[in-house]
Coordinates of C-alpha atoms in Angstrom, one line a residue:
Chain A
M1 CA 0.0 -0.4 0.3
K2 CA 1.1 4.2 -0.6
T3 CA 1.7 5.7 1.9
K4 CA -1.3 7.8 1.4
E5 CA -3.2 4.5 1.2
T6 CA -1.8 4.0 4.3
L7 CA -3.1 6.7 6.2
I8 CA -6.7 6.3 5.2
S9 CA -6.2 2.6 6.8
L10 CA -5.3 3.5 9.9
Y11 CA -8.2 5.8 10.3
T12 CA -10.6 4.0 9.3
L13 CA -9.8 1.4 12.2
A14 CA -8.7 4.4 14.4
D15 CA -12.1 6.0 13.3
R16 CA -14.6 2.6 13.4
E17 CA -12.6 2.0 16.7
I18 CA -13.3 4.9 18.3
K19 CA -16.9 5.3 17.5
R20 CA -17.9 2.3 18.6
T21 CA -16.7 3.5 22.1
L22 CA -18.7 7.1 21.7
R23 CA -22.0 5.6 20.5
I24 CA -21.8 2.6 23.8
W25 CA -21.3 5.4 26.1
L26 CA -23.3 3.8 28.5
Q27 CA -21.6 0.6 28.8
T28 CA -17.6 2.0 28.7
L29 CA -17.0 5.8 30.1
I30 CA -19.4 5.5 32.3
P31 CA -19.8 2.9 34.7
P32 CA -15.8 3.4 35.0
V33 CA -17.3 7.8 36.3
I34 CA -20.0 5.8 38.8
T35 CA -17.0 3.1 40.2
M36 CA -14.5 6.1 40.9
S37 CA -16.8 8.5 42.3
L38 CA -17.3 5.1 45.4
Y39 CA -14.0 5.0 45.6
L40 CA -13.0 8.5 46.2
I41 CA -16.4 8.7 48.8
I42 CA -15.7 5.5 50.5
F43 CA -12.2 5.4 50.7
G44 CA -11.3 9.4 50.6
E45 CA -14.5 11.3 51.6
F46 CA -15.3 8.5 54.8
I47 CA -12.1 6.3 55.4
G48 CA -9.8 9.5 54.5
S49 CA -11.3 11.8 56.6
Q50 CA -9.8 9.6 59.2
I51 CA -6.8 9.5 57.7
R52 CA -3.5 11.5 58.4
E53 CA -1.3 13.7 55.8
I54 CA 0.7 11.4 53.1
D55 CA 3.7 14.1 52.0
G56 CA 1.6 16.8 53.3
F57 CA -1.4 16.4 50.4
S58 CA -4.9 14.6 52.4
Y59 CA -5.8 10.9 51.7
M60 CA -8.2 12.4 49.5
E61 CA -5.6 14.5 47.2
F62 CA -2.8 11.9 47.7
I63 CA -5.1 9.3 45.5
V64 CA -7.3 11.2 43.1
P65 CA -4.6 10.0 40.7
G66 CA -3.5 7.2 41.0
L67 CA -8.0 6.3 40.7
I68 CA -7.8 8.9 36.8
M69 CA -4.8 6.1 36.5
M70 CA -6.3 3.1 37.3
A71 CA -9.5 3.6 35.0
V72 CA -7.1 4.6 32.2
I73 CA -5.5 0.8 32.9
T74 CA -8.3 -1.4 33.1
N75 CA -10.3 0.9 30.1
S76 CA -7.6 1.4 27.8
Y77 CA -7.4 -2.8 28.0
S78 CA -10.5 -4.2 28.7
N79 CA -11.6 -1.2 25.2
V80 CA -9.5 -3.5 22.9
V81 CA -9.7 -7.0 24.6
S82 CA -13.6 -6.8 24.3
S83 CA -13.3 -5.7 20.8
F84 CA -10.6 -7.3 19.5
Y85 CA -12.4 -10.4 20.9
S86 CA -15.6 -9.5 19.5
A87 CA -14.6 -8.9 16.3
K88 CA -12.8 -12.4 16.1
F89 CA -16.2 -14.1 17.5
M90 CA -18.0 -12.1 15.0
K91 CA -15.5 -13.1 11.9
S92 CA -16.0 -9.3 10.7
I93 CA -11.9 -9.7 11.8
E94 CA -11.4 -11.3 8.3
E95 CA -12.9 -8.0 6.8
L96 CA -9.1 -6.4 8.2
F97 CA -6.9 -9.6 7.1
V98 CA -8.8 -10.1 3.5
S99 CA -7.8 -6.4 2.9
P100 CA -4.1 -5.2 2.1
T101 CA -4.2 -3.4 5.4
P102 CA -0.7 -3.8 7.0
S103 CA -0.3 -5.3 10.4
W104 CA 1.0 -2.7 12.7
V105 CA -1.9 -0.8 11.1
I106 CA -4.9 -3.2 13.2
V107 CA -1.9 -3.6 16.2
A108 CA -2.4 1.1 15.5
G109 CA -5.5 1.0 15.0
Y110 CA -6.9 -0.5 17.9
T111 CA -4.5 0.1 20.3
I112 CA -5.7 4.6 19.4
G113 CA -9.3 2.5 20.3
G114 CA -7.6 1.7 23.1
V115 CA -5.8 4.7 24.2
T116 CA -8.3 6.5 23.1
R117 CA -11.1 5.1 25.8
G118 CA -8.3 4.7 28.6
I119 CA -7.7 9.0 27.9
L120 CA -11.2 9.5 28.1
V121 CA -12.9 7.8 30.9
G122 CA -8.8 9.3 32.9
L123 CA -10.4 13.2 32.5
L124 CA -13.6 11.9 32.6
V125 CA -13.2 11.0 36.3
T126 CA -10.8 13.6 37.1
I127 CA -13.7 16.2 36.0
G128 CA -15.9 13.9 39.0
S129 CA -12.7 14.2 41.3
L130 CA -12.4 17.9 41.2
F131 CA -16.0 17.1 43.1
F132 CA -14.4 16.2 46.2
S133 CA -10.1 17.2 46.0
T134 CA -8.4 20.3 44.7
F135 CA -6.4 20.2 41.6
H136 CA -3.0 20.4 41.6
I137 CA -1.2 20.4 39.4
Y138 CA 3.1 19.4 39.4
N139 CA 4.2 18.9 36.1
I140 CA 1.5 18.4 33.4
F141 CA 3.7 17.2 30.7
I142 CA 4.7 14.2 33.1
V143 CA 0.7 13.3 33.2
F144 CA 0.6 13.9 29.8
L145 CA 3.8 11.4 29.4
F146 CA 2.7 9.1 32.1
V147 CA -1.4 8.7 30.3
L148 CA -0.5 8.1 27.3
L149 CA 1.9 5.7 27.9
T150 CA 0.1 3.3 30.8
S151 CA -2.7 3.5 27.7
I152 CA -0.5 2.7 25.2
V153 CA 1.0 -0.3 26.9
F154 CA -2.6 -1.8 28.4
S155 CA -3.7 -1.5 25.1
L156 CA -1.2 -2.9 23.2
A157 CA -1.9 -6.3 26.1
G158 CA -5.2 -6.4 25.7
M159 CA -4.5 -6.8 22.3
I160 CA -2.7 -9.8 23.3
N161 CA -5.6 -11.3 25.1
G162 CA -8.0 -10.6 22.5
I163 CA -5.8 -12.0 19.5
L164 CA -5.1 -15.3 21.6
A165 CA -8.8 -15.3 23.7
E166 CA -11.2 -18.6 22.8
S167 CA -13.7 -18.0 24.8
F168 CA -15.5 -15.1 26.7
D169 CA -14.2 -16.1 29.4
D170 CA -10.5 -15.8 27.9
I171 CA -11.3 -12.6 28.1
S172 CA -12.1 -12.0 31.9
I173 CA -9.6 -14.1 33.0
I174 CA -6.0 -11.8 32.7
P175 CA -8.1 -8.4 34.1
T176 CA -9.6 -10.6 37.2
F177 CA -6.8 -12.5 38.3
I178 CA -3.8 -10.8 37.0
L179 CA -4.4 -6.9 36.6
T180 CA -7.2 -5.8 39.4
P181 CA -5.0 -7.2 41.9
L182 CA -1.4 -5.6 40.1
T183 CA -3.1 -2.7 40.8
Y184 CA -4.6 -2.5 43.9
L185 CA -1.0 -3.3 45.4
G186 CA 0.2 -0.6 43.5
G187 CA 0.2 1.7 45.2
V188 CA -3.4 3.5 44.3
F189 CA -4.0 4.2 48.4
Y190 CA -1.4 4.4 49.9
S191 CA 2.7 5.0 50.2
I192 CA 5.0 2.0 49.8
S193 CA 7.3 4.1 52.1
L194 CA 4.5 3.1 55.0
L195 CA 5.5 -1.3 54.3
P196 CA 7.8 -3.0 56.1
D197 CA 11.2 -3.3 53.7
F198 CA 10.7 -6.8 52.3
W199 CA 7.4 -5.4 51.4
Q200 CA 8.5 -2.0 49.6
K201 CA 10.9 -4.8 47.7
L202 CA 8.6 -6.7 46.8
S203 CA 6.2 -4.0 45.4
K204 CA 8.9 -2.8 43.5
L205 CA 8.9 -5.6 40.8
N206 CA 5.3 -4.7 39.8
P207 CA 4.9 -2.6 36.7
I208 CA 1.6 -0.8 38.1
L209 CA 2.9 1.2 41.0
Y210 CA 6.4 3.2 38.1
M211 CA 3.2 4.2 36.8
V212 CA 1.5 5.8 39.6
N213 CA 3.4 6.8 40.7
G214 CA 4.7 8.5 37.9
F215 CA 1.3 9.8 37.4
R216 CA 1.0 11.0 40.7
Y217 CA 4.3 13.2 40.8
G218 CA 2.9 14.5 37.4
F219 CA 0.1 16.2 39.4
L220 CA 1.3 16.5 43.6
G221 CA 5.3 16.3 42.6
I222 CA 5.4 13.1 45.1
T223 CA 6.8 9.4 44.2
D224 CA 8.3 6.1 46.0
I225 CA 10.1 5.5 42.5
N226 CA 12.4 7.2 39.7
I227 CA 10.1 8.8 37.3
F228 CA 12.8 8.1 34.7
F229 CA 12.8 4.2 34.8
G230 CA 9.7 4.5 34.7
L231 CA 9.5 6.0 32.0
I232 CA 12.0 3.8 30.6
M233 CA 10.2 0.5 32.2
L234 CA 6.7 2.6 29.7
V235 CA 8.5 2.5 26.4
I236 CA 10.7 -0.9 26.4
F237 CA 6.8 -2.5 27.9
A238 CA 5.5 -0.9 24.7
L239 CA 7.7 -1.8 22.5
V240 CA 8.3 -5.2 23.1
L241 CA 3.8 -6.1 23.7
F242 CA 3.9 -3.7 20.1
C243 CA 6.2 -5.6 18.2
V244 CA 4.3 -9.2 20.1
N245 CA 1.2 -8.5 18.3
L246 CA 3.1 -7.8 15.1
Y247 CA 4.4 -11.0 14.9
L248 CA 0.8 -12.8 16.5
I249 CA -1.1 -10.8 13.8
K250 CA 1.4 -11.1 11.0
N251 CA 1.3 -14.5 11.7
G252 CA -2.7 -14.7 12.1
V253 CA -2.6 -16.6 15.6
G254 CA -5.9 -17.2 17.0
I255 CA -7.6 -16.1 13.8
K256 CA -5.6 -17.9 10.5
T257 CA -6.7 -21.8 10.6
Chain B
M1 CA -3.3 -12.9 -18.4
N2 CA -4.3 -15.6 -16.7
A3 CA -6.9 -14.5 -12.8
L4 CA -5.5 -16.9 -10.5
N5 CA -3.0 -20.0 -10.9
I6 CA -2.8 -22.2 -8.3
K7 CA 0.1 -24.8 -8.6
G8 CA 0.8 -28.4 -5.4
L9 CA -1.9 -26.3 -3.5
T10 CA -1.6 -28.4 -0.4
K11 CA -3.4 -28.5 2.9
I12 CA -3.3 -30.7 6.5
Y13 CA -4.9 -29.0 9.1
K14 CA -3.3 -28.8 12.7
N15 CA -5.6 -32.9 12.9
K16 CA -3.7 -33.7 10.7
I17 CA -7.1 -34.2 8.2
L18 CA -5.2 -33.2 4.4
A19 CA -8.1 -30.8 2.9
L20 CA -6.1 -30.1 0.2
D21 CA -3.8 -32.4 -2.2
K22 CA -1.7 -31.3 -4.6
I23 CA -4.1 -29.2 -5.9
D24 CA -3.2 -27.3 -9.8
L25 CA -6.3 -25.1 -10.8
T26 CA -6.3 -21.9 -13.8
V27 CA -8.8 -19.3 -14.2
K28 CA -8.3 -16.6 -17.0
E29 CA -8.7 -13.1 -16.6
G30 CA -12.6 -12.7 -17.8
D31 CA -14.4 -16.4 -16.8
F32 CA -16.8 -16.7 -15.2
F33 CA -15.8 -20.1 -13.0
G34 CA -17.3 -22.6 -10.9
L35 CA -16.1 -24.8 -8.1
I36 CA -18.2 -27.4 -7.0
G37 CA -17.6 -30.0 -4.4
A38 CA -19.4 -31.7 -2.0
N39 CA -19.3 -30.0 1.8
G40 CA -15.8 -30.6 3.2
A41 CA -14.7 -31.6 -0.4
G42 CA -12.2 -28.8 0.0
K43 CA -14.2 -25.0 -1.5
T44 CA -14.8 -23.1 1.9
T45 CA -9.9 -24.7 2.8
L46 CA -9.0 -23.1 -0.7
I47 CA -11.0 -19.8 -1.1
G48 CA -9.4 -19.1 2.8
I49 CA -5.5 -19.9 1.0
I50 CA -7.3 -17.0 -1.7
T51 CA -7.9 -14.7 0.3
D52 CA -5.0 -15.0 3.7
L53 CA -8.2 -16.7 5.9
V54 CA -6.5 -20.4 6.1
V55 CA -2.6 -20.8 5.8
K56 CA -1.1 -22.9 2.3
T57 CA 0.9 -26.5 3.6
G58 CA 2.5 -26.4 0.3
G59 CA 2.2 -25.0 -3.3
E60 CA 1.6 -22.0 -5.0
V61 CA -1.0 -19.3 -5.3
S62 CA -0.5 -16.2 -7.7
I63 CA -4.0 -13.9 -8.0
F64 CA -2.7 -12.0 -11.7
E65 CA 0.7 -12.9 -11.3
K66 CA 1.0 -12.0 -7.8
N67 CA 2.3 -14.6 -5.4
I68 CA 0.6 -14.1 -2.8
E69 CA 3.8 -15.4 -0.7
T70 CA 5.9 -12.7 -1.9
D71 CA 3.0 -9.5 -2.6
F72 CA 0.3 -10.8 -1.2
N73 CA -0.7 -7.0 0.1
E74 CA -0.5 -6.7 -3.6
A75 CA -3.1 -9.3 -5.1
K76 CA -5.0 -9.0 -2.2
K77 CA -5.9 -5.2 -3.7
F78 CA -7.6 -7.9 -7.1
I79 CA -9.6 -10.0 -5.1
G80 CA -13.4 -9.0 -3.6
A81 CA -14.3 -12.2 -1.8
V82 CA -18.3 -13.3 -0.3
P83 CA -17.8 -15.7 2.4
Q84 CA -20.3 -18.0 2.9
E85 CA -20.8 -17.2 7.0
I86 CA -22.2 -13.2 7.8
N87 CA -18.7 -11.7 9.0
F88 CA -19.5 -8.0 9.3
N89 CA -20.1 -6.8 12.6
I90 CA -23.9 -6.9 12.4
F91 CA -24.3 -3.7 15.0
E92 CA -22.9 -1.2 12.7
K93 CA -25.2 0.4 10.0
V94 CA -24.6 -1.2 6.3
I95 CA -23.2 2.7 4.9
D96 CA -20.3 2.4 7.5
I97 CA -19.8 -1.4 6.9
L98 CA -18.8 -0.6 3.0
I99 CA -16.9 2.9 3.9
H100 CA -14.8 0.9 6.3
Q101 CA -14.5 -1.8 3.7
A102 CA -13.1 1.0 1.4
G103 CA -10.9 2.1 3.6
F104 CA -8.8 -1.0 4.7
Y105 CA -8.1 -0.6 0.5
G106 CA -7.4 3.1 1.5
I107 CA -9.6 4.0 -0.8
S108 CA -10.6 8.0 0.6
K109 CA -14.5 8.3 2.3
N110 CA -15.3 10.5 -1.1
I111 CA -14.6 8.1 -3.2
A112 CA -16.0 5.0 -1.3
A113 CA -19.2 7.5 -0.5
G114 CA -19.8 6.9 -4.6
R115 CA -19.1 3.5 -4.8
T116 CA -21.2 2.8 -1.5
E117 CA -24.2 4.6 -3.0
R118 CA -23.7 2.6 -6.3
Y119 CA -24.0 -0.8 -5.3
L120 CA -26.3 -0.7 -2.4
K121 CA -28.2 1.0 -5.3
Q122 CA -27.3 -2.1 -7.8
L123 CA -28.0 -4.9 -4.9
G124 CA -31.1 -2.6 -3.7
L125 CA -30.0 -2.0 -0.3
W126 CA -29.7 1.8 -0.8
D127 CA -33.6 2.1 1.6
K128 CA -32.1 -0.2 4.4
R129 CA -28.5 1.7 4.2
H130 CA -29.1 3.4 8.2
T131 CA -30.0 0.3 9.0
K132 CA -28.3 -2.1 11.6
A133 CA -27.1 -4.8 9.5
N134 CA -28.2 -6.7 12.2
S135 CA -32.0 -6.3 11.4
L136 CA -31.2 -7.1 7.3
S137 CA -32.3 -10.3 6.6
G138 CA -30.2 -13.2 5.3
G139 CA -30.9 -12.5 2.0
M140 CA -29.9 -9.1 2.4
K141 CA -27.2 -9.3 4.1
K142 CA -25.5 -11.7 1.6
R143 CA -26.3 -8.9 -0.9
L144 CA -24.5 -6.8 1.7
M145 CA -21.6 -9.0 1.4
I146 CA -21.6 -9.0 -1.8
A147 CA -22.0 -5.0 -2.4
R148 CA -18.8 -4.8 0.8
S149 CA -17.0 -7.2 -2.3
L150 CA -17.2 -4.9 -4.5
I151 CA -16.5 -1.5 -3.1
H152 CA -12.6 -1.7 -3.8
E153 CA -12.8 -2.6 -7.2
P154 CA -11.4 -6.5 -7.1
K155 CA -10.6 -7.8 -11.1
L156 CA -11.7 -11.3 -8.8
L157 CA -14.6 -12.3 -7.2
I158 CA -15.0 -15.0 -5.2
L159 CA -18.2 -16.2 -3.6
D160 CA -18.7 -18.8 -1.8
E161 CA -22.3 -20.2 -1.8
P162 CA -23.7 -17.2 -2.1
T163 CA -27.0 -17.3 -2.6
A164 CA -27.3 -20.5 -0.3
G165 CA -30.2 -19.7 1.6
V166 CA -31.9 -17.5 -0.5
D167 CA -35.7 -17.9 -2.1
V168 CA -36.2 -17.9 -6.0
S169 CA -36.5 -15.3 -7.1
L170 CA -33.5 -12.7 -5.2
R171 CA -31.5 -16.1 -6.7
L172 CA -32.2 -15.2 -9.6
E173 CA -31.9 -11.7 -9.2
M174 CA -28.0 -12.7 -8.2
W175 CA -27.2 -14.8 -11.3
D176 CA -28.4 -11.2 -13.5
F177 CA -26.2 -9.1 -11.9
L178 CA -23.7 -11.7 -11.1
K179 CA -23.7 -12.1 -14.8
A180 CA -23.8 -8.1 -15.8
L181 CA -20.4 -8.7 -13.1
N182 CA -18.5 -10.7 -15.3
K183 CA -19.9 -9.0 -18.4
E184 CA -18.0 -5.5 -17.6
G185 CA -14.6 -7.6 -17.5
R186 CA -15.1 -8.7 -13.8
T187 CA -12.9 -13.3 -12.9
I188 CA -16.0 -14.6 -10.9
I189 CA -14.5 -17.6 -8.9
L190 CA -18.4 -18.6 -7.9
T191 CA -18.5 -22.3 -4.8
T192 CA -22.2 -23.0 -5.0
H193 CA -23.8 -26.6 -4.3
Y194 CA -27.1 -25.9 -6.5
L195 CA -25.5 -27.6 -9.3
E196 CA -28.4 -25.8 -11.9
E197 CA -26.3 -22.5 -11.2
A198 CA -23.2 -23.1 -11.3
E199 CA -24.4 -24.6 -15.0
Y200 CA -26.6 -21.6 -16.1
L201 CA -23.7 -19.3 -14.9
C202 CA -20.7 -21.1 -15.5
R203 CA -17.9 -21.2 -18.5
N204 CA -15.7 -23.1 -17.1
I205 CA -16.3 -25.8 -13.7
A206 CA -14.2 -27.8 -11.8
I207 CA -14.8 -30.2 -9.1
I208 CA -13.3 -31.1 -6.6
N209 CA -13.6 -34.3 -4.1
H210 CA -11.9 -35.1 -1.2
G211 CA -9.4 -32.1 -1.6
K212 CA -8.0 -33.7 -5.1
I213 CA -9.3 -31.9 -8.9
I214 CA -11.2 -35.1 -10.1
E215 CA -12.5 -33.1 -13.4
N216 CA -11.3 -30.1 -14.5
G217 CA -12.6 -28.3 -17.8
S218 CA -15.5 -25.9 -20.0
T219 CA -19.0 -26.9 -18.8
K220 CA -20.4 -27.5 -22.3
E221 CA -17.1 -30.0 -22.7
L222 CA -17.8 -31.8 -19.5
L223 CA -21.6 -31.6 -19.7
S224 CA -20.9 -33.9 -22.5
K225 CA -19.3 -36.0 -20.8
S226 CA -22.9 -37.0 -19.7
N227 CA -23.6 -40.5 -20.0
K228 CA -26.8 -41.2 -18.5
Q229 CA -29.5 -38.8 -17.3
T230 CA -32.9 -40.3 -15.4
A231 CA -36.4 -39.2 -16.3
I232 CA -39.9 -39.3 -14.6
F233 CA -42.6 -40.3 -16.0
D234 CA -45.7 -39.3 -13.7
L235 CA -48.8 -42.1 -15.7
K236 CA -52.0 -40.4 -16.5
T237 CA -53.8 -43.7 -14.3
P238 CA -52.3 -46.0 -11.6
A239 CA -50.1 -48.9 -14.0
K240 CA -47.7 -51.6 -13.4
V241 CA -44.5 -51.5 -16.0
K242 CA -43.7 -54.7 -16.8
P243 CA -39.4 -54.1 -17.7
L244 CA -38.6 -51.8 -21.1
N245 CA -36.0 -53.9 -22.5
G246 CA -32.8 -52.3 -22.2
Y247 CA -33.9 -49.6 -20.3
K248 CA -33.8 -49.0 -16.0
V249 CA -37.0 -48.8 -14.5
D250 CA -37.7 -47.5 -11.5
Q251 CA -41.6 -48.6 -10.5
I252 CA -41.1 -45.7 -7.8
D253 CA -45.8 -45.9 -6.8
D254 CA -48.3 -46.5 -9.0
I255 CA -48.8 -43.2 -11.5
T256 CA -44.6 -42.6 -10.9
I257 CA -42.0 -44.4 -12.4
E258 CA -37.8 -43.3 -13.2
V259 CA -36.5 -44.2 -16.1
E260 CA -32.2 -43.7 -16.7
M261 CA -31.5 -43.4 -20.2
L262 CA -28.0 -44.0 -21.7
K263 CA -26.4 -41.2 -24.0
N264 CA -27.8 -42.6 -26.7
Q265 CA -31.3 -44.0 -25.4
T266 CA -34.4 -40.8 -26.2
I267 CA -36.9 -40.2 -23.9
N268 CA -39.4 -40.8 -27.6
E269 CA -38.1 -45.2 -26.9
V270 CA -39.2 -45.1 -24.2
V271 CA -43.0 -42.8 -24.8
R272 CA -42.7 -46.1 -26.9
L273 CA -42.5 -48.6 -25.1
L274 CA -45.4 -47.2 -22.5
D275 CA -47.4 -46.9 -25.4
K276 CA -47.0 -50.2 -26.8
Q277 CA -48.0 -51.1 -23.3
G278 CA -50.9 -49.5 -23.3
I279 CA -49.2 -46.8 -21.2
M280 CA -50.2 -42.9 -21.9
I281 CA -48.4 -40.6 -19.9
N282 CA -49.3 -37.0 -18.5
S283 CA -45.9 -35.2 -18.1
I284 CA -42.0 -35.9 -17.9
R285 CA -39.5 -34.1 -16.0
N286 CA -35.7 -34.7 -15.7
K287 CA -34.4 -36.0 -11.7
A288 CA -31.7 -34.1 -11.8
N289 CA -29.8 -31.7 -14.1
R290 CA -26.7 -32.9 -16.1
L291 CA -24.3 -32.1 -13.5
E292 CA -25.5 -32.9 -10.8
E293 CA -25.5 -36.6 -12.5
L294 CA -21.7 -36.0 -13.8
F295 CA -21.6 -34.7 -10.5
L296 CA -22.4 -37.5 -8.5
S297 CA -20.9 -40.8 -11.6
L298 CA -17.8 -38.6 -10.4
V299 CA -18.0 -38.3 -7.1
N300 CA -19.2 -41.7 -6.8
N301 CA -16.8 -43.3 -8.7
E302 CA -13.8 -41.7 -7.2
N303 CA -15.4 -42.4 -4.2
E304 CA -15.4 -45.8 -5.1
N305 CA -11.6 -45.5 -6.0

């Protein structure tokens, strides 16, 4: 395909994915906002008011960036995994495979869909959090970099899950048994400096800790980890996951017989 | 130029099933080509390989001289495929399905919009353009897939049982539409279970059985190989038919008999022999069309061998 044709196919796929998210907004955009508002009310307002400040910020202010990131992570992931698996299930994925659309465009198109939903949900949760907490911005560039890279990483991870899934059960296994525990243990609700030494070390093996802390640093200027290391790790994750997706799509794993 | 050139194509599935066994096949540009075979004969696997939905085990496939091994993305631009099963997003609107498909071929929205209107009108779906695909009837869904396959104006159209489950009047309309497409110069490859469809539409036919091409040639040539046909005679009054000299007769019931005739035997002769027995005939019809009889005899011979 010529460059212009390739760009048209990328635009078409990304546009289709974004419109899908917007078309089913009651399923894609509203539920995470409600869930996160409940977290803010229960953990921030009711329980948080009993907890002392962390690094000079109220508990509510401390958990807001983590909750936004949690919404970005779960929604980027679930957008791509559900969209891709549904397309596989309905066989409409064949529309892409019979066309000359390059494999990287398929990966990029679905990723753009996931990133858009992740960021949209993140924005809505941020707006919702304004009802409960004061808005701080320490470094908008860091906020943007972390949210973008994190949503890319989890969109790509969701796509791998979608490609390899053989049933609807398979698309909920990873979010339930891996993603949710790692997110909850990734410093959304606490600073790892409060943990004993062993648990601090163990927590540092959790990649989501770096995403949550990097994002929180952009908002509040406080972190438990090295931001630069977090960024490098995200870039490496994104590259590796992109290559894995490219390999799977090129070889038609889970799609071609 | 050949629209399709296949050499030694083999497909063995993971469960060791040999779906295609060193197939050689050539389809000339502009041809209306029929691929006939029973369920599981290998037709859909063959189409799957040509359209990049099935990975071949061995052999070579070229589409308008573009080898799918080295130049599949270029080759894909020449192909429009209508699969057997519905494979579009049923939650999308008809118009969006076509515009998106055009986009995947790198066609801009402006051009796609014009083509969408043309093909939806030709296939009687223009009024349904803003309808979600899941609200369409079975026949409409088939027509939508045909419209979608044409959106990038392919030189080679591959249809996998396009009229299966479609009512008779719609089937006839689709035949006319496909004939017109072929007349415009488009090469068409059609797989079908309706052998009268293949006989009516196709200039050349290949018969595939257990992954092998067992017959390949012009429709006329194939039909001339048919050495017998069976006619059904409806009798005017109930009668017990005595053996007819040189003919295989099956009495179905009191007023129906089936007579198998070889190439050199005629209906006139059968009528004369029945007349001799004082039996009057109400009507005569073919038990199956000629291609069907040939197909069955070839497949049965092959299976016995």
